[in-house]
CSV table of C-alpha atoms in Angstrom, one decimal:
chain,number,residue,atom,x,y,z
A,1,GLN,CA,1.3,-34.1,-4.6
A,2,VAL,CA,1.2,-33.4,-8.3
A,3,GLN,CA,-0.5,-35.5,-10.9
A,4,LEU,CA,-0.6,-35.2,-14.6
A,5,VAL,CA,-4.1,-36.1,-16.0
A,6,GLN,CA,-4.4,-36.7,-19.7
A,7,SER,CA,-7.4,-36.7,-22.0
A,8,GLY,CA,-9.1,-39.8,-23.1
A,9,ALA,CA,-8.5,-42.3,-25.8
A,10,GLU,CA,-8.9,-41.3,-29.5
A,11,VAL,CA,-9.6,-43.1,-32.7
A,12,LYS,CA,-8.6,-41.3,-35.9
A,13,LYS,CA,-8.5,-42.0,-39.6
A,14,PRO,CA,-5.2,-41.8,-41.5
A,15,GLY,CA,-4.5,-38.2,-42.6
A,16,ALA,CA,-6.4,-36.7,-39.6
A,17,SER,CA,-5.0,-34.8,-36.6
A,18,VAL,CA,-5.2,-35.5,-32.9
A,19,LYS,CA,-4.7,-33.2,-29.9
A,20,VAL,CA,-3.9,-34.7,-26.5
A,21,SER,CA,-4.1,-32.7,-23.3
A,22,CYS,CA,-2.2,-33.0,-20.1
A,23,LYS,CA,-3.5,-31.1,-17.0
A,24,ALA,CA,-1.5,-30.6,-13.8
A,25,SER,CA,-3.6,-31.5,-10.8
A,26,ALA,CA,-1.7,-30.1,-7.8
A,27,TYR,CA,-1.8,-28.3,-4.5
A,28,TYR,CA,-2.6,-24.6,-4.2
A,29,GLY,CA,0.4,-22.6,-5.1
A,30,TYR,CA,2.0,-25.2,-7.4
A,31,ASN,CA,3.9,-23.3,-10.1
A,32,PHE,CA,2.9,-25.0,-13.4
A,33,ASN,CA,5.2,-22.7,-15.3
A,34,ALA,CA,8.4,-23.7,-13.5
A,35,TYR,CA,9.0,-26.8,-15.5
A,36,HIS,CA,9.6,-28.3,-18.9
A,37,LEU,CA,7.0,-30.8,-20.0
A,38,HIS,CA,8.0,-33.7,-22.3
A,39,TRP,CA,5.9,-35.9,-24.5
A,40,VAL,CA,6.8,-39.6,-25.0
A,41,ARG,CA,5.0,-42.3,-27.0
A,42,GLN,CA,5.0,-46.1,-27.0
A,43,ALA,CA,3.7,-48.1,-29.9
A,44,PRO,CA,2.1,-51.5,-29.1
A,45,GLY,CA,4.7,-53.9,-27.8
A,46,GLN,CA,7.5,-51.4,-28.4
A,47,GLY,CA,9.8,-49.2,-26.3
A,48,LEU,CA,9.6,-45.6,-25.2
A,49,GLU,CA,10.2,-42.8,-27.8
A,50,TRP,CA,10.8,-39.2,-26.9
A,51,MET,CA,8.9,-36.7,-29.0
A,52,GLY,CA,10.0,-33.3,-27.6
A,53,TRP,CA,9.4,-30.8,-24.8
A,54,ILE,CA,7.8,-27.5,-24.1
A,55,LYS,CA,9.1,-25.0,-21.7
A,56,LEU,CA,6.0,-24.0,-19.9
A,57,ASN,CA,6.9,-20.5,-18.8
A,58,SER,CA,7.9,-19.3,-22.3
A,59,GLY,CA,6.2,-21.8,-24.6
A,60,GLY,CA,9.5,-22.5,-26.2
A,61,THR,CA,9.7,-26.0,-27.8
A,62,ASN,CA,12.3,-28.6,-28.8
A,63,TYR,CA,11.1,-31.5,-31.0
A,64,ALA,CA,12.8,-34.7,-31.9
A,65,GLN,CA,14.0,-34.6,-35.5
A,66,LYS,CA,11.6,-37.4,-36.5
A,67,PHE,CA,8.6,-35.3,-35.5
A,68,GLN,CA,9.6,-31.8,-36.6
A,69,GLY,CA,6.9,-30.4,-38.9
A,70,ARG,CA,4.2,-32.8,-37.8
A,71,VAL,CA,4.0,-32.2,-34.0
A,72,THR,CA,3.1,-29.0,-32.2
A,73,MET,CA,3.3,-28.6,-28.4
A,74,THR,CA,1.5,-25.8,-26.7
A,75,ARG,CA,0.2,-24.8,-23.3
A,76,ASP,CA,-2.5,-22.8,-21.5
A,77,SER,CA,-1.0,-21.8,-18.2
A,78,SER,CA,-4.3,-20.3,-17.0
A,79,ILE,CA,-5.6,-23.8,-16.7
A,80,SER,CA,-2.3,-25.6,-16.0
A,81,THR,CA,-2.7,-27.6,-19.2
A,82,ALA,CA,-0.3,-28.6,-22.0
A,83,TYR,CA,-1.3,-29.9,-25.4
A,84,MET,CA,0.4,-32.0,-28.0
A,85,GLU,CA,-1.0,-32.2,-31.6
A,86,VAL,CA,0.1,-34.6,-34.2
A,87,THR,CA,-1.0,-34.0,-37.8
A,88,ARG,CA,-1.1,-36.2,-40.9
A,89,LEU,CA,-1.6,-39.3,-38.9
A,90,ILE,CA,-0.5,-42.7,-40.2
A,91,SER,CA,-1.1,-46.2,-38.8
A,92,ASP,CA,2.4,-46.2,-37.3
A,93,ASP,CA,1.3,-43.3,-35.0
A,94,THR,CA,-0.9,-45.8,-33.2
A,95,ALA,CA,0.5,-45.7,-29.7
A,96,VAL,CA,0.1,-44.6,-26.1
A,97,TYR,CA,1.1,-41.0,-25.7
A,98,TYR,CA,2.5,-39.8,-22.3
A,99,CYS,CA,3.3,-36.4,-20.9
A,100,ALA,CA,6.0,-36.3,-18.3
A,101,ARG,CA,7.4,-33.5,-16.2
A,102,ASP,CA,11.1,-32.7,-16.3
A,103,SER,CA,12.6,-33.4,-12.9
A,104,CYS,CA,14.2,-29.9,-12.6
A,105,GLY,CA,12.0,-27.1,-11.5
A,106,GLY,CA,12.9,-23.5,-11.8
A,107,ASP,CA,15.0,-22.0,-14.6
A,108,CYS,CA,16.7,-25.3,-15.3
A,109,TYR,CA,16.4,-28.5,-17.4
A,110,SER,CA,17.5,-32.0,-16.5
A,111,GLY,CA,16.3,-34.1,-19.4
A,112,GLY,CA,14.9,-36.7,-16.9
A,113,PHE,CA,11.3,-37.2,-15.8
A,114,ASP,CA,9.9,-37.4,-12.3
A,115,ILE,CA,6.1,-37.5,-12.9
A,116,TRP,CA,4.2,-39.1,-15.8
A,117,GLY,CA,0.7,-38.8,-17.0
A,118,GLN,CA,-1.5,-42.0,-17.2
A,119,GLY,CA,-1.2,-42.1,-20.9
A,120,THR,CA,-3.6,-41.6,-23.8
A,121,THR,CA,-4.2,-44.3,-26.4
A,122,VAL,CA,-4.4,-43.0,-29.9
A,123,THR,CA,-5.5,-45.5,-32.6
A,124,VAL,CA,-5.1,-44.7,-36.3
A,125,SER,CA,-7.3,-46.9,-38.4
A,126,ALA,CA,-9.3,-46.6,-41.6
B,1,SER,CA,21.7,-40.3,-34.1
B,2,TYR,CA,22.6,-41.1,-30.5
B,3,GLU,CA,21.7,-44.5,-29.0
B,4,LEU,CA,21.6,-46.1,-25.6
B,5,THR,CA,22.1,-49.9,-25.6
B,6,GLN,CA,20.5,-52.3,-23.1
B,7,PRO,CA,20.2,-56.1,-23.1
B,8,PRO,CA,16.8,-57.2,-24.2
B,9,SER,CA,16.2,-59.5,-21.3
B,10,VAL,CA,17.6,-60.4,-17.9
B,11,SER,CA,16.4,-63.4,-15.8
B,12,VAL,CA,17.0,-64.0,-12.1
B,13,SER,CA,15.6,-66.1,-9.3
B,14,PRO,CA,13.9,-64.4,-6.3
B,15,GLY,CA,16.4,-63.2,-3.8
B,16,GLN,CA,19.2,-62.9,-6.3
B,17,THR,CA,20.8,-59.7,-7.6
B,18,ALA,CA,19.8,-58.4,-11.0
B,19,ARG,CA,22.1,-56.1,-13.0
B,20,ILE,CA,20.9,-54.2,-16.0
B,21,THR,CA,23.4,-52.3,-18.1
B,22,CYS,CA,23.0,-49.3,-20.4
B,23,SER,CA,25.8,-48.1,-22.7
B,24,GLY,CA,26.2,-44.8,-24.5
B,25,ASP,CA,29.0,-42.5,-25.6
B,26,ALA,CA,27.6,-39.5,-23.8
B,27,LEU,CA,27.0,-41.1,-20.5
B,28,PRO,CA,30.3,-39.8,-18.9
B,29,LYS,CA,28.9,-36.3,-19.5
B,30,GLN,CA,25.1,-36.7,-19.1
B,31,TYR,CA,23.1,-38.1,-16.2
B,32,ALA,CA,21.1,-41.3,-16.7
B,33,TYR,CA,17.7,-42.1,-15.4
B,34,TRP,CA,16.0,-45.5,-15.0
B,35,TYR,CA,12.3,-46.2,-15.3
B,36,GLN,CA,10.3,-49.3,-14.3
B,37,GLN,CA,7.2,-50.1,-16.4
B,38,LYS,CA,4.7,-52.8,-15.6
B,39,PRO,CA,2.1,-53.9,-18.2
B,40,GLY,CA,-0.6,-51.4,-18.8
B,41,GLN,CA,1.0,-48.8,-16.6
B,42,ALA,CA,3.0,-45.6,-17.1
B,43,PRO,CA,6.7,-45.7,-16.3
B,44,VAL,CA,7.9,-44.8,-12.9
B,45,VAL,CA,11.4,-43.4,-12.1
B,46,VAL,CA,13.4,-45.7,-9.9
B,47,ILE,CA,16.8,-44.0,-10.2
B,48,TYR,CA,17.7,-40.5,-11.3
B,49,LYS,CA,21.0,-38.7,-11.9
B,50,ASP,CA,22.8,-42.0,-12.2
B,51,SER,CA,22.5,-43.1,-8.6
B,52,GLU,CA,19.9,-41.2,-6.7
B,53,ARG,CA,16.8,-43.0,-5.5
B,54,PRO,CA,13.5,-41.2,-5.3
B,55,SER,CA,11.5,-41.3,-2.1
B,56,GLY,CA,9.2,-44.3,-2.0
B,57,ILE,CA,11.5,-46.5,-4.1
B,58,PRO,CA,12.8,-49.5,-2.1
B,59,GLU,CA,16.5,-49.5,-1.1
B,60,ARG,CA,17.1,-52.6,-3.1
B,61,PHE,CA,17.2,-50.4,-6.2
B,62,SER,CA,20.6,-48.7,-6.8
B,63,GLY,CA,22.4,-47.2,-9.7
B,64,SER,CA,26.0,-46.7,-10.6
B,65,SER,CA,28.1,-45.2,-13.4
B,66,SER,CA,31.5,-46.2,-14.9
B,67,GLY,CA,32.7,-44.6,-18.1
B,68,THR,CA,30.2,-45.1,-20.9
B,69,THR,CA,28.1,-47.6,-19.0
B,70,VAL,CA,25.5,-47.1,-16.3
B,71,THR,CA,24.1,-50.0,-14.3
B,72,LEU,CA,20.8,-50.6,-12.5
B,73,THR,CA,21.2,-53.1,-9.7
B,74,ILE,CA,18.3,-54.7,-7.9
B,75,SER,CA,19.4,-56.6,-4.8
B,76,GLY,CA,17.2,-59.3,-3.3
B,77,VAL,CA,14.9,-59.3,-6.3
B,78,GLN,CA,11.3,-59.9,-5.5
B,79,ALA,CA,8.5,-61.2,-7.8
B,80,GLU,CA,7.0,-57.7,-7.9
B,81,ASP,CA,10.1,-56.4,-9.6
B,82,GLU,CA,9.3,-58.2,-12.8
B,83,ALA,CA,8.8,-55.5,-15.3
B,84,ASP,CA,10.4,-53.6,-18.3
B,85,TYR,CA,13.2,-51.3,-17.4
B,86,TYR,CA,14.4,-48.4,-19.5
B,87,CYS,CA,17.4,-46.2,-19.2
B,88,GLN,CA,17.2,-42.7,-20.5
B,89,SER,CA,19.6,-39.8,-20.9
B,90,THR,CA,20.4,-37.0,-23.3
B,91,ASP,CA,22.9,-36.5,-26.2
B,92,ASN,CA,26.2,-34.8,-25.6
B,93,SER,CA,24.7,-31.3,-26.1
B,94,GLY,CA,21.8,-32.1,-23.7
B,95,THR,CA,19.4,-31.1,-26.4
B,96,TYR,CA,17.8,-34.4,-27.3
B,97,VAL,CA,16.4,-37.1,-25.0
B,98,VAL,CA,17.1,-40.7,-25.7
B,99,PHE,CA,15.8,-44.0,-24.3
B,100,GLY,CA,17.4,-47.3,-24.3
B,101,GLY,CA,15.5,-50.1,-26.0
B,102,GLY,CA,14.3,-51.5,-22.7
B,103,THR,CA,15.2,-54.7,-20.7
B,104,LYS,CA,12.6,-57.2,-19.7
B,105,LEU,CA,13.3,-58.5,-16.2
B,106,THR,CA,12.0,-61.9,-15.5
B,107,VAL,CA,11.9,-63.2,-11.9
């Protein structure tokens, strides 16, 4: 069974940056690099918003237009961990941030998600 | 930008059938996924690739597709099914992921 375990809650001031991690906790032999990993956020009382994905074997990325220039997704395959950094934070970035695994493993991409992390609450407040 | 449209709310009595629709121009070409989200929890996939049900999801959950509309059907709704439901797909090119606005199911 595979789990995505995210880092803990963060409180940041406007203008600061935040980096959230997402670690795959899995059985021996699990191929972390075989998937795309997506990031999704949810502001308080609002719906889900897709931010982008990272292809874990190559590090290639694809960001939603809204976040281009302000979001960076990276990974460290040696520890089965992906990261998502948001810079120049504003109050509207206050949200729960989720990582989610693309449901297609191997050299493919589905655009749908089969496993989600537990979420990381990021609060932006002066 | 591409959008998926869901009704904001659906209300049914226990034992009835709930149907939640999701409309989008690219749905004839791209698969849809449905997620259930309960308060304070991460979403869980209940239907993938329009109509496939993951293991562990009750049989009362089903999905269908017709033209530009996909539908999540919950037969014999139970109190535990009360949650927010989101449809999700990609744009025509498959490049960008999109969520519907979500539907609050009240039982």
